[in-house]
Amino acid sequence: MRKSTAAAALAAFLAGACSEPAPPEPAGSMSAAEECAGDGIIASNAWIRATRPGRDVTAAYVRLCNGGDLADRLVGADFDGAQAVEIHISSVDANGVARMRPVEGGLDLPAGAATALAPGGAHIMLIGLTSPLAAGGEATLTLRFETAAPMTFAIPVHEGHAGH
């Protein structure tokens, strides 16, 4: 994808993503300590935002709990049907301007702690999608970690929830 096309796609993504709340946490959600008990990394509450008409970029979100004794790092993700997959973080500067940037070197996953990839914060950008993702559908996402084995799972697609 040409750099100017990627920049335009990301700008369009940011422009259309500021009005709707994220899906709610499931009722009876566990505390971080309960959720992260055990060994290894556990993924929960994963979802992908449905693409908007005419756009080829969206985001995937997931809650990751590192129940191990050692810190790890989310270093990448794979998604068939996307030209690029990047870990990003969103923030709002002092002037109220929303900005999004790639996370260099991966996202820290501290031992015994939960890390949320959620609207308005860290997320996985799916750039240059070859086909739209419709609400009610499902897609396959693979997460890659610095030390843990890759994790592949089905992830539901929800309506255009926002927060970026």
mmCIF file of C-alpha atoms in Angstrom:
data_model
loop_
_atom_site.group_PDB
_atom_site.id
_atom_site.type_symbol
_atom_site.label_atom_id
_atom_site.label_comp_id
_atom_site.label_asym_id
_atom_site.label_seq_id
_atom_site.Cartn_x
_atom_site.Cartn_y
_atom_site.Cartn_z
ATOM 1 C CA MET A 1 0.000 0.000 0.000
ATOM 2 C CA ARG A 2 1.350 3.426 -0.878
ATOM 3 C CA LYS A 3 2.209 5.595 2.100
ATOM 4 C CA SER A 4 -0.284 8.311 1.132
ATOM 5 C CA THR A 5 -3.058 5.710 0.782
ATOM 6 C CA ALA A 6 -2.256 4.280 4.222
ATOM 7 C CA ALA A 7 -2.269 7.759 5.747
ATOM 8 C CA ALA A 8 -5.616 8.565 4.113
ATOM 9 C CA ALA A 9 -7.101 5.276 5.324
ATOM 10 C CA LEU A 10 -5.942 5.911 8.885
ATOM 11 C CA ALA A 11 -7.271 9.479 8.812
ATOM 12 C CA ALA A 12 -10.647 8.207 7.597
ATOM 13 C CA PHE A 13 -10.633 5.564 10.314
ATOM 14 C CA LEU A 14 -9.956 8.156 13.019
ATOM 15 C CA ALA A 15 -12.549 10.566 11.632
ATOM 16 C CA GLY A 16 -15.321 7.970 11.739
ATOM 17 C CA ALA A 17 -14.539 6.491 15.126
ATOM 18 C CA CYS A 18 -15.483 8.934 17.828
ATOM 19 C CA SER A 19 -19.174 8.612 18.604
ATOM 20 C CA GLU A 20 -20.199 5.140 19.772
ATOM 21 C CA PRO A 21 -19.248 3.235 22.947
ATOM 22 C CA ALA A 22 -17.401 -0.078 22.970
ATOM 23 C CA PRO A 23 -19.315 -3.302 23.638
ATOM 24 C CA PRO A 24 -19.924 -3.736 27.378
ATOM 25 C CA GLU A 25 -17.912 -6.149 29.485
ATOM 26 C CA PRO A 26 -19.822 -9.389 30.120
ATOM 27 C CA ALA A 27 -21.918 -9.489 33.296
ATOM 28 C CA GLY A 28 -20.081 -10.989 36.232
ATOM 29 C CA SER A 29 -16.639 -10.092 34.898
ATOM 30 C CA MET A 30 -13.807 -11.342 37.084
ATOM 31 C CA SER A 31 -11.224 -9.186 38.782
ATOM 32 C CA ALA A 32 -7.827 -8.962 37.097
ATOM 33 C CA ALA A 33 -6.337 -11.242 39.772
ATOM 34 C CA GLU A 34 -9.021 -13.912 39.214
ATOM 35 C CA GLU A 35 -8.909 -13.535 35.433
ATOM 36 C CA CYS A 36 -5.127 -13.829 35.273
ATOM 37 C CA ALA A 37 -4.783 -16.760 37.661
ATOM 38 C CA GLY A 38 -3.042 -19.715 36.075
ATOM 39 C CA ASP A 39 -0.278 -20.100 33.559
ATOM 40 C CA GLY A 40 0.242 -18.432 30.235
ATOM 41 C CA ILE A 41 -1.653 -15.787 28.336
ATOM 42 C CA ILE A 42 -5.433 -15.846 28.165
ATOM 43 C CA ALA A 43 -7.424 -13.859 25.589
ATOM 44 C CA SER A 44 -10.989 -12.735 26.292
ATOM 45 C CA ASN A 45 -13.576 -10.169 25.120
ATOM 46 C CA ALA A 46 -12.123 -10.132 21.602
ATOM 47 C CA TRP A 47 -13.966 -8.301 18.817
ATOM 48 C CA ILE A 48 -13.371 -6.564 15.505
ATOM 49 C CA ARG A 49 -15.153 -3.377 14.481
ATOM 50 C CA ALA A 50 -17.205 -3.862 11.300
ATOM 51 C CA THR A 51 -15.835 -1.866 8.387
ATOM 52 C CA ARG A 52 -17.659 1.232 7.286
ATOM 53 C CA PRO A 53 -18.785 1.463 3.641
ATOM 54 C CA GLY A 54 -15.921 2.307 1.314
ATOM 55 C CA ARG A 55 -13.207 1.863 3.954
ATOM 56 C CA ASP A 56 -10.548 -0.827 4.049
ATOM 57 C CA VAL A 57 -9.247 -0.297 7.589
ATOM 58 C CA THR A 58 -10.583 -1.290 11.004
ATOM 59 C CA ALA A 59 -9.402 -2.383 14.435
ATOM 60 C CA ALA A 60 -9.422 -5.514 16.561
ATOM 61 C CA TYR A 61 -9.638 -5.438 20.338
ATOM 62 C CA VAL A 62 -8.927 -8.054 23.007
ATOM 63 C CA ARG A 63 -8.207 -8.336 26.709
ATOM 64 C CA LEU A 64 -4.983 -10.237 27.419
ATOM 65 C CA CYS A 65 -4.173 -11.684 30.841
ATOM 66 C CA ASN A 66 -0.666 -12.873 31.526
ATOM 67 C CA GLY A 67 -1.086 -15.492 34.247
ATOM 68 C CA GLY A 68 2.580 -16.464 34.088
ATOM 69 C CA ASP A 69 5.377 -15.520 36.448
ATOM 70 C CA LEU A 70 7.303 -13.640 33.747
ATOM 71 C CA ALA A 71 6.407 -10.603 31.695
ATOM 72 C CA ASP A 72 5.823 -11.127 27.982
ATOM 73 C CA ARG A 73 5.136 -8.855 25.041
ATOM 74 C CA LEU A 74 2.595 -8.830 22.203
ATOM 75 C CA VAL A 75 4.892 -8.341 19.216
ATOM 76 C CA GLY A 76 2.519 -8.716 16.298
ATOM 77 C CA ALA A 77 -0.617 -10.185 14.795
ATOM 78 C CA ASP A 78 -1.659 -11.879 11.569
ATOM 79 C CA PHE A 79 -4.969 -11.502 9.763
ATOM 80 C CA ASP A 80 -5.650 -13.069 6.359
ATOM 81 C CA GLY A 81 -7.185 -10.505 4.067
ATOM 82 C CA ALA A 82 -5.263 -7.495 5.383
ATOM 83 C CA GLN A 83 -2.270 -5.982 3.612
ATOM 84 C CA ALA A 84 -0.819 -4.881 6.955
ATOM 85 C CA VAL A 85 -1.493 -5.626 10.613
ATOM 86 C CA GLU A 86 -0.014 -3.295 13.230
ATOM 87 C CA ILE A 87 -0.265 -2.755 16.962
ATOM 88 C CA HIS A 88 -1.288 0.861 17.561
ATOM 89 C CA ILE A 89 -2.045 3.131 20.469
ATOM 90 C CA SER A 90 -4.448 6.054 20.476
ATOM 91 C CA SER A 91 -4.185 9.117 22.649
ATOM 92 C CA VAL A 92 -5.590 12.612 22.878
ATOM 93 C CA ASP A 93 -3.076 15.459 23.137
ATOM 94 C CA ALA A 94 -3.388 18.566 25.324
ATOM 95 C CA ASN A 95 -5.277 20.346 22.523
ATOM 96 C CA GLY A 96 -7.897 17.589 22.301
ATOM 97 C CA VAL A 97 -6.533 16.192 19.046
ATOM 98 C CA ALA A 98 -6.787 12.403 18.716
ATOM 99 C CA ARG A 99 -3.613 10.750 17.504
ATOM 100 C CA MET A 100 -2.769 7.172 16.645
ATOM 101 C CA ARG A 101 0.697 5.713 16.277
ATOM 102 C CA PRO A 102 2.269 2.268 15.873
ATOM 103 C CA VAL A 103 3.706 0.705 19.020
ATOM 104 C CA GLU A 104 7.413 0.116 18.432
ATOM 105 C CA GLY A 105 8.786 -3.163 19.797
ATOM 106 C CA GLY A 106 5.448 -4.539 20.944
ATOM 107 C CA LEU A 107 3.046 -4.107 23.837
ATOM 108 C CA ASP A 108 4.145 -5.071 27.352
ATOM 109 C CA LEU A 109 2.141 -7.794 29.103
ATOM 110 C CA PRO A 110 3.210 -7.697 32.777
ATOM 111 C CA ALA A 111 3.150 -10.958 34.747
ATOM 112 C CA GLY A 112 -0.069 -11.496 36.673
ATOM 113 C CA ALA A 113 -1.836 -8.550 35.041
ATOM 114 C CA ALA A 114 -4.529 -7.838 32.480
ATOM 115 C CA THR A 115 -3.868 -5.585 29.484
ATOM 116 C CA ALA A 116 -6.863 -4.290 27.544
ATOM 117 C CA LEU A 117 -6.640 -3.521 23.838
ATOM 118 C CA ALA A 118 -9.727 -1.335 23.631
ATOM 119 C CA PRO A 119 -11.175 1.662 21.795
ATOM 120 C CA GLY A 120 -9.313 4.823 22.717
ATOM 121 C CA GLY A 121 -6.141 2.960 23.666
ATOM 122 C CA ALA A 122 -4.029 0.106 22.370
ATOM 123 C CA HIS A 123 -5.528 -1.895 19.496
ATOM 124 C CA ILE A 124 -4.634 -3.995 16.470
ATOM 125 C CA MET A 125 -5.045 -2.137 13.171
ATOM 126 C CA LEU A 126 -6.138 -4.138 10.137
ATOM 127 C CA ILE A 127 -5.055 -2.094 7.118
ATOM 128 C CA GLY A 128 -5.838 -2.651 3.439
ATOM 129 C CA LEU A 129 -8.612 -5.195 3.913
ATOM 130 C CA THR A 130 -9.367 -7.162 0.757
ATOM 131 C CA SER A 131 -13.065 -7.450 1.655
ATOM 132 C CA PRO A 132 -15.397 -5.742 4.122
ATOM 133 C CA LEU A 133 -16.050 -7.195 7.570
ATOM 134 C CA ALA A 134 -19.777 -7.257 8.336
ATOM 135 C CA ALA A 135 -21.361 -7.202 11.779
ATOM 136 C CA GLY A 136 -22.464 -10.651 12.847
ATOM 137 C CA GLY A 137 -19.572 -12.277 11.025
ATOM 138 C CA GLU A 138 -16.456 -13.883 12.378
ATOM 139 C CA ALA A 139 -12.811 -13.817 11.342
ATOM 140 C CA THR A 140 -9.573 -15.477 12.433
ATOM 141 C CA LEU A 141 -6.836 -13.548 14.192
ATOM 142 C CA THR A 142 -3.411 -14.786 15.276
ATOM 143 C CA LEU A 143 -1.503 -13.011 18.031
ATOM 144 C CA ARG A 144 2.280 -13.359 18.239
ATOM 145 C CA PHE A 145 4.203 -12.957 21.488
ATOM 146 C CA GLU A 146 7.850 -12.528 22.401
ATOM 147 C CA THR A 147 8.008 -15.789 24.394
ATOM 148 C CA ALA A 148 4.547 -17.426 24.460
ATOM 149 C CA ALA A 149 3.370 -19.548 21.560
ATOM 150 C CA PRO A 150 1.213 -17.827 18.918
ATOM 151 C CA MET A 151 -2.511 -17.806 19.686
ATOM 152 C CA THR A 152 -5.074 -18.198 16.884
ATOM 153 C CA PHE A 153 -8.775 -17.784 17.532
ATOM 154 C CA ALA A 154 -12.085 -16.840 15.941
ATOM 155 C CA ILE A 155 -13.133 -13.285 16.692
ATOM 156 C CA PRO A 156 -16.642 -11.835 16.224
ATOM 157 C CA VAL A 157 -17.323 -8.719 14.173
ATOM 158 C CA HIS A 158 -19.529 -6.061 15.850
ATOM 159 C CA GLU A 159 -21.167 -2.894 14.558
ATOM 160 C CA GLY A 160 -19.009 0.241 14.280
ATOM 161 C CA HIS A 161 -18.197 0.818 17.908
ATOM 162 C CA ALA A 162 -15.749 3.603 18.438
ATOM 163 C CA GLY A 163 -13.529 5.451 20.776
ATOM 164 C CA HIS A 164 -10.486 6.351 18.709
#
